[in-house]
CSV table of C-alpha atoms in Angstrom, one decimal:
chain,number,residue,atom,x,y,z
A,1439,UNK,CA,74.1,88.1,64.9
A,1440,UNK,CA,77.9,87.7,65.5
A,1441,UNK,CA,79.4,88.1,69.0
A,1442,UNK,CA,81.6,91.1,69.8
A,1443,UNK,CA,85.3,90.3,69.8
A,1444,UNK,CA,86.9,90.1,73.3
A,1445,UNK,CA,90.3,91.6,73.7
A,1446,UNK,CA,92.9,92.2,76.5
A,1447,UNK,CA,94.6,95.5,77.3
A,1448,UNK,CA,97.6,94.9,75.0
A,1449,UNK,CA,95.1,94.3,72.2
A,1450,UNK,CA,93.3,97.5,73.1
A,1451,UNK,CA,96.5,99.5,72.9
A,1452,UNK,CA,97.1,98.2,69.4
A,1453,UNK,CA,93.5,99.0,68.4
A,1454,UNK,CA,93.7,102.5,69.8
A,1455,UNK,CA,96.8,103.1,67.7
A,1456,UNK,CA,95.2,101.5,64.6
A,1457,UNK,CA,92.0,103.5,65.0
A,1458,UNK,CA,93.9,106.7,65.2
A,1459,UNK,CA,95.9,105.8,62.1
A,1460,UNK,CA,92.9,104.7,60.0
A,1461,UNK,CA,90.5,107.2,61.6
A,1462,UNK,CA,87.8,104.5,61.9
A,1463,UNK,CA,85.8,105.2,65.1
A,1464,UNK,CA,86.3,102.5,67.9
A,1465,UNK,CA,83.8,101.6,70.6
A,1466,UNK,CA,85.1,99.7,73.6
A,1467,UNK,CA,82.6,97.8,75.9
A,1468,UNK,CA,83.8,96.7,79.3
A,1469,UNK,CA,83.1,96.4,83.0
A,1470,UNK,CA,83.7,99.5,85.2
A,1471,UNK,CA,87.1,100.0,86.8
A,1472,UNK,CA,89.2,97.7,84.5
A,1473,UNK,CA,91.3,100.4,82.8
A,1474,UNK,CA,89.5,101.4,79.6
A,1475,UNK,CA,90.1,105.1,79.9
A,1476,UNK,CA,93.6,104.6,81.4
A,1477,UNK,CA,94.6,102.5,78.4
A,1478,UNK,CA,93.4,105.0,75.9
A,1479,UNK,CA,95.2,107.8,77.8
A,1480,UNK,CA,98.5,105.8,78.0
A,1481,UNK,CA,98.4,105.0,74.2
A,1482,UNK,CA,97.5,108.7,73.4
A,1483,UNK,CA,100.7,109.7,75.3
A,1484,UNK,CA,102.7,107.2,73.4
A,1485,UNK,CA,101.4,108.5,70.0
A,1486,UNK,CA,102.2,112.1,71.0
A,1487,UNK,CA,105.8,111.1,71.8
A,1488,UNK,CA,106.2,109.4,68.5
A,1489,UNK,CA,104.9,112.5,66.7
A,1490,UNK,CA,107.2,114.7,68.9
A,1491,UNK,CA,104.3,116.7,70.1
A,1492,UNK,CA,103.4,117.9,73.6
A,1493,UNK,CA,100.7,115.7,75.1
A,1494,UNK,CA,97.8,117.7,76.7
A,1495,UNK,CA,94.7,116.6,78.5
A,1496,UNK,CA,92.0,119.1,77.4
A,1497,UNK,CA,90.0,118.6,80.6
A,1498,UNK,CA,93.0,119.3,82.8
A,1499,UNK,CA,93.9,122.8,81.5
A,1500,UNK,CA,92.3,126.2,82.3
A,1501,UNK,CA,90.5,128.2,79.6
A,1502,UNK,CA,93.5,130.5,79.0
A,1503,UNK,CA,95.6,127.5,78.1
A,1504,UNK,CA,92.9,126.1,75.8
A,1505,UNK,CA,93.0,129.4,73.9
A,1506,UNK,CA,96.8,128.8,73.4
A,1507,UNK,CA,96.0,125.3,72.1
A,1508,UNK,CA,93.5,126.7,69.6
A,1509,UNK,CA,96.0,129.3,68.4
A,1510,UNK,CA,98.9,126.9,68.0
A,1511,UNK,CA,97.4,123.5,67.4
A,1512,UNK,CA,100.4,122.2,65.4
A,1513,UNK,CA,102.5,121.9,68.6
A,1514,UNK,CA,100.1,119.6,70.6
A,1515,UNK,CA,98.5,116.2,70.7
A,1516,UNK,CA,95.3,116.7,72.7
A,1517,UNK,CA,93.2,114.1,74.4
A,1518,UNK,CA,89.7,115.4,74.9
A,1519,UNK,CA,87.7,113.3,77.4
A,1520,UNK,CA,84.0,113.9,76.8
A,1521,UNK,CA,81.5,112.3,79.3
A,1522,UNK,CA,78.4,112.1,77.2
A,1523,UNK,CA,76.1,111.2,80.1
A,1524,UNK,CA,76.8,114.6,81.6
A,1525,UNK,CA,75.9,116.6,78.4
A,1526,UNK,CA,72.8,117.8,76.6
A,1527,UNK,CA,72.5,118.2,72.9
A,1528,UNK,CA,73.7,121.8,73.0
A,1529,UNK,CA,77.0,120.7,74.6
A,1530,UNK,CA,77.7,118.8,71.3
A,1531,UNK,CA,76.1,120.9,68.6
A,1532,UNK,CA,76.5,124.3,70.3
A,1533,UNK,CA,74.1,127.2,70.9
A,1534,UNK,CA,72.4,129.4,68.3
A,1535,UNK,CA,73.7,132.9,67.6
A,1536,UNK,CA,71.2,135.0,65.7
A,1537,UNK,CA,72.9,137.4,63.2
A,1538,UNK,CA,71.5,140.8,62.2
A,1539,UNK,CA,70.2,139.4,59.0
A,1540,UNK,CA,68.0,136.9,60.9
A,1541,UNK,CA,70.1,133.8,60.0
A,1542,UNK,CA,71.1,131.5,62.8
A,1543,UNK,CA,74.7,130.5,63.3
A,1544,UNK,CA,75.6,127.7,65.7
A,1545,UNK,CA,78.4,128.5,68.0
A,1546,UNK,CA,80.2,125.3,68.8
A,1547,UNK,CA,81.6,124.1,72.2
A,1548,UNK,CA,85.3,125.0,72.7
A,1549,UNK,CA,86.5,121.4,72.2
A,1550,UNK,CA,84.7,121.2,68.8
A,1551,UNK,CA,86.2,124.6,67.9
A,1552,UNK,CA,89.7,123.3,68.7
A,1553,UNK,CA,89.1,120.1,66.7
A,1554,UNK,CA,88.1,122.2,63.7
A,1555,UNK,CA,91.4,124.1,63.6
A,1556,UNK,CA,93.6,123.4,60.5
A,1557,UNK,CA,96.4,121.6,62.3
A,1558,UNK,CA,94.5,120.2,65.3
A,1559,UNK,CA,95.7,116.7,66.3
A,1560,UNK,CA,94.7,114.2,69.0
A,1561,UNK,CA,91.9,111.9,70.1
A,1562,UNK,CA,88.3,112.7,71.1
A,1563,UNK,CA,87.4,110.1,73.7
A,1564,UNK,CA,83.7,109.8,74.4
A,1565,UNK,CA,83.6,108.0,77.7
A,1566,UNK,CA,80.4,106.5,79.3
A,1567,UNK,CA,78.9,106.9,75.8
A,1568,UNK,CA,76.0,104.5,76.3
A,1569,UNK,CA,75.0,106.1,79.6
A,1570,UNK,CA,73.8,109.0,77.6
A,1571,UNK,CA,70.1,108.9,76.6
A,1572,UNK,CA,69.2,108.2,73.0
A,1573,UNK,CA,68.6,111.9,72.2
A,1574,UNK,CA,72.2,112.7,73.2
A,1575,UNK,CA,73.6,109.7,71.3
A,1576,UNK,CA,71.7,111.0,68.2
A,1577,UNK,CA,73.4,114.4,68.6
A,1578,UNK,CA,76.9,112.9,68.2
A,1579,UNK,CA,76.1,110.6,65.3
A,1580,UNK,CA,77.4,113.4,63.0
A,1581,UNK,CA,80.6,113.9,65.2
A,1582,UNK,CA,81.5,110.3,65.1
A,1583,UNK,CA,80.7,109.4,61.5
A,1584,UNK,CA,81.2,112.7,59.6
A,1585,UNK,CA,83.5,114.5,61.9
A,1586,UNK,CA,81.1,117.4,61.7
A,1587,UNK,CA,79.3,119.4,64.4
A,1588,UNK,CA,76.9,121.9,62.8
A,1589,UNK,CA,78.9,124.0,60.3
A,1590,UNK,CA,82.3,123.0,61.8
A,1591,UNK,CA,84.3,120.3,60.2
A,1592,UNK,CA,86.6,118.4,62.6
A,1593,UNK,CA,90.2,117.9,61.4
A,1594,UNK,CA,90.9,114.6,59.9
A,1595,UNK,CA,93.9,114.2,62.2
A,1596,UNK,CA,91.5,113.7,65.2
A,1597,UNK,CA,90.8,110.1,66.2
A,1598,UNK,CA,87.4,109.1,67.6
A,1599,UNK,CA,87.2,106.5,70.4
A,1600,UNK,CA,84.2,105.7,72.7
A,1601,UNK,CA,83.8,103.5,75.7
A,1602,UNK,CA,80.9,102.2,77.9
A,1603,UNK,CA,79.8,99.6,80.3
A,1604,UNK,CA,77.8,96.5,79.4
A,1605,UNK,CA,74.2,95.9,80.2
A,1606,UNK,CA,75.2,93.1,82.6
A,1607,UNK,CA,77.2,95.6,84.7
A,1608,UNK,CA,73.9,97.1,86.0
A,1609,UNK,CA,75.1,100.6,85.1
A,1610,UNK,CA,71.8,101.8,83.7
A,1611,UNK,CA,73.2,102.0,80.2
A,1612,UNK,CA,71.2,102.4,77.0
A,1613,UNK,CA,71.5,100.2,74.0
A,1614,UNK,CA,73.3,101.8,71.2
A,1615,UNK,CA,71.1,102.1,68.1
A,1616,UNK,CA,72.0,99.8,65.2
A,1617,UNK,CA,72.7,102.9,63.1
A,1618,UNK,CA,75.3,104.1,65.6
A,1619,UNK,CA,76.8,100.7,66.1
A,1620,UNK,CA,77.3,100.6,62.3
A,1621,UNK,CA,79.5,103.7,62.6
A,1622,UNK,CA,81.9,102.0,64.9
A,1623,UNK,CA,84.4,99.1,65.1
A,1624,UNK,CA,83.3,97.5,68.4
A,1625,UNK,CA,85.2,95.3,70.8
A,1626,UNK,CA,84.8,94.2,74.5
A,1627,UNK,CA,87.7,94.7,76.9
A,1628,UNK,CA,88.2,91.8,79.4
A,1629,UNK,CA,89.5,92.5,83.0
A,1630,UNK,CA,93.3,92.5,83.2
A,1631,UNK,CA,95.0,89.2,84.3
A,1632,UNK,CA,96.7,89.4,87.7
A,1633,UNK,CA,100.1,89.1,85.9
A,1634,UNK,CA,99.3,92.0,83.6
A,1635,UNK,CA,98.0,94.1,86.5
A,1636,UNK,CA,101.0,93.3,88.7
A,1637,UNK,CA,103.4,94.4,86.0
A,1638,UNK,CA,101.6,97.7,85.7
A,1639,UNK,CA,101.3,98.1,89.5
A,1640,UNK,CA,105.0,97.4,90.1
A,1641,UNK,CA,105.8,100.3,87.7
A,1642,UNK,CA,103.2,102.7,89.0
A,1643,UNK,CA,103.9,103.0,92.7
A,1644,UNK,CA,101.1,100.6,93.9
A,1645,UNK,CA,101.7,99.7,97.6
A,1646,UNK,CA,103.6,96.4,98.0
A,1647,UNK,CA,101.0,95.2,100.5
A,1648,UNK,CA,98.3,95.5,97.9
A,1649,UNK,CA,100.4,93.7,95.2
A,1650,UNK,CA,101.3,90.8,97.5
A,1651,UNK,CA,97.8,90.4,99.0
A,1652,UNK,CA,96.4,90.1,95.5
A,1653,UNK,CA,99.2,87.6,94.5
A,1654,UNK,CA,97.7,85.3,97.2
A,1655,UNK,CA,94.1,86.3,96.6
A,1656,UNK,CA,93.9,86.3,92.8
A,1657,UNK,CA,90.1,86.4,92.6
A,1658,UNK,CA,89.9,89.7,94.6
A,1659,UNK,CA,91.5,91.8,91.8
A,1660,UNK,CA,88.2,92.0,90.0
A,1661,UNK,CA,85.3,90.8,92.3
A,1662,UNK,CA,82.0,92.3,91.3
A,1663,UNK,CA,79.4,92.7,94.1
A,1664,UNK,CA,76.5,90.3,93.9
A,1665,UNK,CA,73.1,91.6,92.9
A,1666,UNK,CA,71.6,91.2,96.3
A,1667,UNK,CA,74.6,92.4,98.2
A,1668,UNK,CA,75.4,95.7,99.8
A,1669,UNK,CA,79.1,95.1,99.3
A,1670,UNK,CA,81.1,97.3,96.9
A,1671,UNK,CA,82.8,95.7,93.9
A,1672,UNK,CA,86.5,95.3,94.0
A,1673,UNK,CA,88.1,96.4,90.7
A,1674,UNK,CA,91.6,97.3,89.6
A,1675,UNK,CA,90.6,101.0,89.9
A,1676,UNK,CA,89.4,100.4,93.4
A,1677,UNK,CA,92.6,98.7,94.4
A,1678,UNK,CA,94.6,101.7,93.2
A,1679,UNK,CA,92.5,103.8,95.6
A,1680,UNK,CA,93.3,101.4,98.4
A,1681,UNK,CA,97.0,101.8,97.6
A,1682,UNK,CA,96.7,105.6,97.7
A,1683,UNK,CA,94.7,105.5,100.9
A,1684,UNK,CA,96.9,103.2,103.0
A,1685,UNK,CA,100.3,104.6,102.1
A,1686,UNK,CA,102.1,105.5,105.3
A,1687,UNK,CA,99.4,103.9,107.4
A,1688,UNK,CA,100.4,100.9,109.6
A,1689,UNK,CA,97.5,100.4,112.0
A,1690,UNK,CA,95.5,97.3,110.8
A,1691,UNK,CA,92.2,98.7,112.0
A,1692,UNK,CA,92.6,101.9,110.0
A,1693,UNK,CA,93.8,100.0,107.0
A,1694,UNK,CA,90.7,97.9,107.2
A,1695,UNK,CA,88.5,101.0,107.3
A,1696,UNK,CA,90.3,102.7,104.4
A,1697,UNK,CA,90.2,99.5,102.3
A,1698,UNK,CA,86.6,98.9,103.0
A,1699,UNK,CA,85.6,102.3,101.6
A,1700,UNK,CA,87.1,101.2,98.3
A,1701,UNK,CA,86.6,97.5,98.0
A,1702,UNK,CA,83.9,96.7,100.6
A,1703,UNK,CA,83.9,95.3,104.1
A,1704,UNK,CA,84.3,91.6,103.3
A,1705,UNK,CA,87.5,91.9,101.3
A,1706,UNK,CA,88.8,94.6,103.6
A,1707,UNK,CA,88.6,92.2,106.5
A,1708,UNK,CA,90.6,89.6,104.6
A,1709,UNK,CA,93.1,92.3,103.8
A,1710,UNK,CA,93.4,93.4,107.4
A,1711,UNK,CA,93.9,89.8,108.6
A,1712,UNK,CA,96.6,89.3,106.0
A,1713,UNK,CA,98.3,92.5,107.2
A,1714,UNK,CA,98.2,91.2,110.8
A,1715,UNK,CA,99.8,87.9,109.6
A,1716,UNK,CA,102.5,89.9,108.0
A,1717,UNK,CA,103.2,91.7,111.3
A,1718,UNK,CA,103.8,88.4,113.1
A,1719,UNK,CA,106.7,87.5,110.8
A,1720,UNK,CA,110.1,87.6,112.5
A,1721,UNK,CA,111.9,89.8,109.9
A,1722,UNK,CA,115.0,90.2,112.0
A,1723,UNK,CA,115.6,86.4,112.1
A,1724,UNK,CA,115.5,86.2,108.3
A,1725,UNK,CA,117.9,89.2,108.0
A,1726,UNK,CA,120.4,87.8,110.5
A,1727,UNK,CA,120.0,84.1,109.7
A,1728,UNK,CA,118.8,84.0,106.0
A,1729,UNK,CA,120.4,80.6,105.4
A,1730,UNK,CA,118.6,78.8,108.3
A,1731,UNK,CA,115.5,80.7,109.3
A,1732,UNK,CA,112.5,78.4,108.8
A,1733,UNK,CA,110.5,79.3,105.7
A,1734,UNK,CA,106.7,79.4,106.2
A,1735,UNK,CA,104.8,76.5,104.7
A,1736,UNK,CA,101.6,78.4,103.9
A,1737,UNK,CA,101.6,80.5,100.7
A,1738,UNK,CA,99.8,83.4,102.4
A,1739,UNK,CA,102.6,83.6,105.0
A,1740,UNK,CA,105.3,83.4,102.4
A,1741,UNK,CA,103.7,86.5,100.7
A,1742,UNK,CA,103.5,88.1,104.1
A,1743,UNK,CA,107.2,87.3,104.6
A,1744,UNK,CA,108.2,88.8,101.3
A,1745,UNK,CA,106.1,91.9,102.0
A,1746,UNK,CA,107.9,92.5,105.3
A,1747,UNK,CA,111.4,91.9,103.9
A,1748,UNK,CA,110.8,94.2,100.9
A,1749,UNK,CA,109.3,96.9,103.3
A,1750,UNK,CA,112.5,96.7,105.4
A,1751,UNK,CA,114.7,96.8,102.3
A,1752,UNK,CA,112.8,99.8,101.0
A,1753,UNK,CA,113.8,101.7,104.2
A,1754,UNK,CA,117.4,101.0,103.5
A,1755,UNK,CA,117.7,101.9,99.8
A,1756,UNK,CA,118.7,105.6,100.3
A,1757,UNK,CA,122.5,106.1,100.3
A,1758,UNK,CA,123.0,108.7,102.9
A,1759,UNK,CA,126.2,107.5,104.6
A,1760,UNK,CA,128.9,104.8,104.5
A,1761,UNK,CA,127.2,103.1,107.4
A,1762,UNK,CA,123.9,103.3,105.6
A,1763,UNK,CA,125.5,101.8,102.5
A,1764,UNK,CA,127.0,98.9,104.4
A,1765,UNK,CA,123.6,98.1,106.0
A,1766,UNK,CA,121.9,98.3,102.7
A,1767,UNK,CA,124.4,95.8,101.2
A,1768,UNK,CA,123.9,93.5,104.1
A,1769,UNK,CA,120.1,93.6,103.8
A,1770,UNK,CA,120.4,93.2,100.0
A,1771,UNK,CA,122.6,90.1,100.4
A,1772,UNK,CA,120.3,88.6,103.0
A,1773,UNK,CA,117.3,89.0,100.8
A,1774,UNK,CA,119.1,87.3,97.9
A,1775,UNK,CA,119.9,84.4,100.2
A,1776,UNK,CA,116.2,84.0,101.0
A,1777,UNK,CA,115.4,84.3,97.3
A,1778,UNK,CA,117.9,81.6,96.5
A,1779,UNK,CA,116.2,79.3,99.1
A,1780,UNK,CA,112.8,80.0,97.6
A,1781,UNK,CA,114.0,79.4,94.1
A,1782,UNK,CA,115.6,76.0,95.0
A,1783,UNK,CA,112.6,74.9,97.0
A,1784,UNK,CA,110.1,72.9,94.8
A,1785,UNK,CA,107.2,74.1,96.9
A,1786,UNK,CA,108.0,77.8,96.8
A,1787,UNK,CA,110.0,78.4,93.6
A,1788,UNK,CA,107.2,80.6,92.3
A,1789,UNK,CA,107.8,83.1,95.1
A,1790,UNK,CA,111.4,83.9,94.2
A,1791,UNK,CA,110.6,86.1,91.1
A,1792,UNK,CA,108.0,88.0,93.2
A,1793,UNK,CA,110.7,88.8,95.8
A,1794,UNK,CA,113.3,89.8,93.2
A,1795,UNK,CA,110.9,91.9,91.1
A,1796,UNK,CA,109.8,93.9,94.2
A,1797,UNK,CA,113.4,94.5,95.1
A,1798,UNK,CA,114.1,95.7,91.6
A,1799,UNK,CA,111.1,98.0,91.9
A,1800,UNK,CA,112.7,99.8,94.8
A,1801,UNK,CA,116.1,100.4,93.0
A,1802,UNK,CA,116.5,98.7,89.6
A,1803,UNK,CA,120.0,100.1,89.0
A,1804,UNK,CA,121.4,98.9,92.2
A,1805,UNK,CA,119.8,95.4,91.8
A,1806,UNK,CA,121.1,95.0,88.2
A,1807,UNK,CA,124.6,96.2,89.2
A,1808,UNK,CA,125.0,93.9,92.3
A,1809,UNK,CA,122.9,90.8,91.8
A,1810,UNK,CA,124.9,89.5,88.9
A,1811,UNK,CA,128.0,89.4,91.1
A,1812,UNK,CA,126.3,87.6,93.9
A,1813,UNK,CA,126.7,83.8,94.4
A,1814,UNK,CA,123.2,83.4,95.9
A,1815,UNK,CA,121.7,85.1,92.8
A,1816,UNK,CA,123.6,82.9,90.4
A,1817,UNK,CA,122.4,79.9,92.4
A,1818,UNK,CA,118.8,81.1,92.2
A,1819,UNK,CA,118.5,81.7,88.4
A,1820,UNK,CA,117.7,78.3,87.3
A,1821,UNK,CA,114.5,79.5,85.7
A,1822,UNK,CA,114.4,81.5,82.4
A,1823,UNK,CA,112.2,84.1,84.1
A,1824,UNK,CA,114.9,84.8,86.7
A,1825,UNK,CA,117.7,84.9,84.1
A,1826,UNK,CA,115.8,87.5,82.1
A,1827,UNK,CA,115.2,89.8,85.1
A,1828,UNK,CA,118.5,91.5,84.8
A,1829,UNK,CA,117.8,92.2,81.2
A,1830,UNK,CA,114.3,93.7,81.9
């Protein structure tokens, strides 16, 4: 028996697009919290934009809005997220409606009825598919393979994608039958690399403290709990919750408590300790003496320094007055001096791009406009990665 192909998130985006084009059903195995459903949603949005249709998440709209989608399906690209583990067979096939002549007609669920419309378009995403017991899996054989539910034929425009955890994830999943496997193209999604996750996090408002902590604690991005442990697993999804929870919170004790609820106590304590290290950085000294302030010799402390500097920079990115603009320019130039020193220091050159990318995250237009004219920036861009930042 051949092993299932392992893919990364970029590969998955390609396969989602390809599956929608060819209409071959796709099943994606992968651990929990690594971005299976998020990647499908992101690609569905991209497909809808290319088709110049309005993207709609079926599960997010009220019943009245769903009726509008049914009546005017040609205007929309609809992502229907179906959690099979929460369904019974009637949620897929529908319920019987006995006519006067004694015949039985099956009334389909609304999502099937939408999919059966002449110009319906979108993706049916069966998430947690292998959490559903075999009797439920059997009920959607016909949907996946024949695009049929009872008497209703689902439009050929609709793509079929499913996802589920692996047996080793201890998620109480059921094995897919060989018959159902044969109806799918099947792949396994690997957890995102830190670099890939950081790129996503920097563009999606993830708290800088979380990004920089994980830069220095790479293994914590995806750290499953041990079988005999009461600790929670740390996953990319859990770190997103940490970011949401700690925004605007500065008290290390409260940060530890909030983080622990998402990633477990052990990692939360490490996060808290790192936050406290960050608070001991003399930010003012680096802002007033960027050419001479002594750089930390410990990687964790360098990340803490960058976090503090970027946090200070963030507070001065709004242009509210001439005085504010002058302060912003001074802070900007000081940070570029620190970045130049990092870039020209053999032991810390890897930290310069981190600093510059986080500065760009706060205000890309300002960074691109002013960095190229700055002598410290030009002295820092010895590496190709730094040269390409202004083109990003």
